[in-house]
Amino acid sequence: MLNLGVNVDHVATVRQARLADRPSPLAAALLCEKAGAWGITAHLREDRRHIQDRDLRDLNARVRRLNMEMAVTDEMVSIAGELRPHSCCLVPEKRAELTTEGGLDVAGGFDRVTAAVRALKRSGILVSLFIDPDLQQIQAAADSGADYIEMHTGSYANAAASSRAAELDRLKAAAAAAADLHLRVNAGHGIDYENIRGILEIPHLCELNIGHSIIGRAILVGIEQAVREMLALMRNYQG
Ligand code: PXP
């Protein structure tokens, strides 16, 4: 079975546009769960542009499984250690980016990433590393002791029609390599109601983390309906 994690960051983006109290990421998350989402993801960015510290605390107290996306910094490791969410996904973070661009360089920053993985695991948190579908990064992720990788699907999602098949092949090969190394495999970034068709050809997937397309659709049809439509597409996953 393929699980859906809904990223509720952009509910907070709408709220922060007016520095208001609503819409509430927690209220949205609870509706996502009601519609069948397996998990809820939120990214506490260093600049706090959308999710705030209090959102993370509220979500962690109320949702079944919170996946905290975070940069590899002492501040974030310390916040996660106090909060103890179900899982943490370590991502690269640049202040000027619109969204997470590219995967974490686990191989290049091996000691720093491994120290964060170990600290989080000591707190009983499952750890995922958000990486490009690259064999060197996958090996480094396995060596770091992480439980999961989350494959960055942005290159596939943004690819021109002519290179989409090649990007998908890269994701399929990476998933197989990660499974051989006993890593569990998630995927996320840029997945929408159309390009998910290709994503479902990737073997070994445990979970898809999807934010922008679901929150965007929710504006038109409501968040429960938006989640249900995505789950209906995921239902036939063969693994
Ligand atoms: N996974 C990770 C690690 C991310 O950083 C993001 C974007 O915040 C997502 C999944 C969701 O991407 P999208 O909003 O494009 O669905």
XYZ file of N, CA and C and ligand atoms in Angstrom, residues 5-7 9-10 41-43 45 50 67 69-70 89-92 97-102 128-131 150-154 157 187-192 208-215, ligand 1:
157
model
N 1.290 11.438 2.454
C 1.553 12.478 3.447
C 1.205 13.818 2.811
N 0.353 14.588 3.458
C -0.017 15.890 2.894
C 0.795 16.982 3.584
N 1.461 17.775 2.762
C 2.245 18.901 3.272
C 1.326 20.127 3.380
N 2.131 23.188 4.476
C 2.845 24.478 4.555
C 2.057 25.629 3.934
N 1.415 25.340 2.782
C 0.831 26.467 2.062
C -0.518 26.918 2.625
N 2.773 16.515 6.794
C 4.132 17.051 6.738
C 4.089 18.566 6.891
N 5.068 19.091 7.627
C 5.203 20.548 7.754
C 6.682 20.883 7.826
N 7.053 21.950 7.147
C 8.464 22.370 7.069
C 8.639 23.637 7.890
N 10.748 26.299 8.365
C 11.914 26.903 7.711
C 12.612 27.854 8.670
N 6.331 30.320 6.498
C 4.942 29.809 6.532
C 4.659 29.139 7.886
N 5.387 14.494 10.112
C 6.708 14.435 9.485
C 7.226 15.866 9.438
N 9.728 18.508 8.288
C 10.830 18.793 7.361
C 11.693 19.858 7.988
N 13.006 19.696 7.859
C 13.902 20.638 8.553
C 15.277 20.673 7.908
N 12.370 14.796 8.136
C 12.969 14.701 6.816
C 13.967 15.843 6.683
N 15.237 15.497 6.528
C 16.284 16.513 6.442
C 16.396 17.002 5.006
N 16.317 18.321 4.855
C 16.306 18.927 3.516
C 17.364 20.035 3.459
N 17.833 20.350 2.258
C 18.706 21.513 2.138
C 17.835 22.762 2.201
N 15.329 30.720 -1.861
C 14.605 29.815 -2.753
C 13.093 29.923 -2.548
N 12.340 29.617 -3.616
C 10.878 29.614 -3.516
C 10.403 28.357 -2.813
N 11.090 27.249 -3.081
C 10.785 25.971 -2.450
C 12.090 25.191 -2.416
N 12.076 23.990 -1.829
C 13.330 23.245 -1.695
C 13.869 22.878 -3.075
N 15.026 23.433 -3.394
C 15.607 23.210 -4.727
C 16.703 22.169 -4.619
N 16.497 21.034 -5.214
C 17.543 20.002 -5.207
C 17.579 19.256 -3.889
N 14.431 10.596 7.641
C 14.410 10.494 6.190
C 15.344 11.568 5.625
N 16.022 11.253 4.528
C 16.899 12.232 3.876
C 16.356 12.523 2.482
N 16.145 13.801 2.219
C 15.568 14.225 0.936
C 16.709 14.373 -0.061
N 16.818 13.432 -0.982
C 17.977 13.429 -1.884
C 17.544 13.271 -3.343
N 13.833 10.204 0.887
C 12.724 10.734 0.096
C 13.350 11.214 -1.204
N 12.981 10.588 -2.288
C 13.557 10.974 -3.576
C 12.919 12.265 -4.067
N 13.765 13.206 -4.462
C 13.308 14.482 -5.008
C 12.774 14.222 -6.415
N 11.486 14.439 -6.594
C 10.864 14.147 -7.888
C 10.722 15.398 -8.757
N 11.337 16.503 -8.307
C 11.184 17.774 -9.032
C 11.707 17.721 -10.456
N 9.093 16.047 -12.434
C 7.867 16.850 -12.530
C 8.048 18.046 -13.466
N 8.846 9.545 -1.785
C 9.110 10.452 -2.907
C 8.269 11.703 -2.734
N 8.781 12.805 -3.242
C 8.006 14.036 -3.149
C 8.643 15.180 -3.900
N 7.847 16.141 -4.178
C 8.152 17.434 -4.790
C 7.594 17.526 -6.207
N 6.650 18.430 -6.346
C 6.089 18.707 -7.666
C 5.123 17.648 -8.171
N 4.732 16.707 -7.309
C 3.800 15.659 -7.766
C 2.388 16.258 -7.838
N 1.725 16.035 -8.964
C 0.362 16.559 -9.103
C -0.578 15.475 -9.626
N 4.171 8.998 -0.518
C 4.348 10.204 -1.327
C 4.031 11.402 -0.456
N 4.892 12.407 -0.482
C 4.611 13.654 0.224
C 4.240 14.715 -0.792
N 3.019 15.189 -0.675
C 2.481 16.107 -1.686
C 1.880 17.324 -0.995
N 2.254 18.504 -1.479
C 1.755 19.731 -0.872
C 1.035 20.629 -1.855
N 1.800 21.282 -2.712
C 1.276 22.385 -3.515
C 0.055 22.005 -4.352
N 0.106 20.851 -5.002
C -1.013 20.514 -5.899
C -2.292 20.245 -5.098
N -2.151 19.615 -3.939
C -3.349 19.311 -3.137
C -3.922 20.591 -2.525
N -3.057 21.449 -1.992
C -3.573 22.688 -1.387
C -4.167 23.584 -2.477
N 8.968 16.759 0.114
C 9.883 17.696 0.463
C 11.120 17.236 1.163
C 9.654 19.059 0.232
O 10.567 19.977 0.592
C 8.440 19.443 -0.376
C 8.150 20.897 -0.597
O 8.009 21.529 0.621
C 7.516 18.443 -0.703
C 7.821 17.107 -0.473
C 6.193 18.762 -1.318
O 6.387 19.350 -2.567
P 5.147 19.987 -3.321
O 4.654 21.112 -2.470
O 5.749 20.423 -4.619
O 4.137 18.903 -3.473
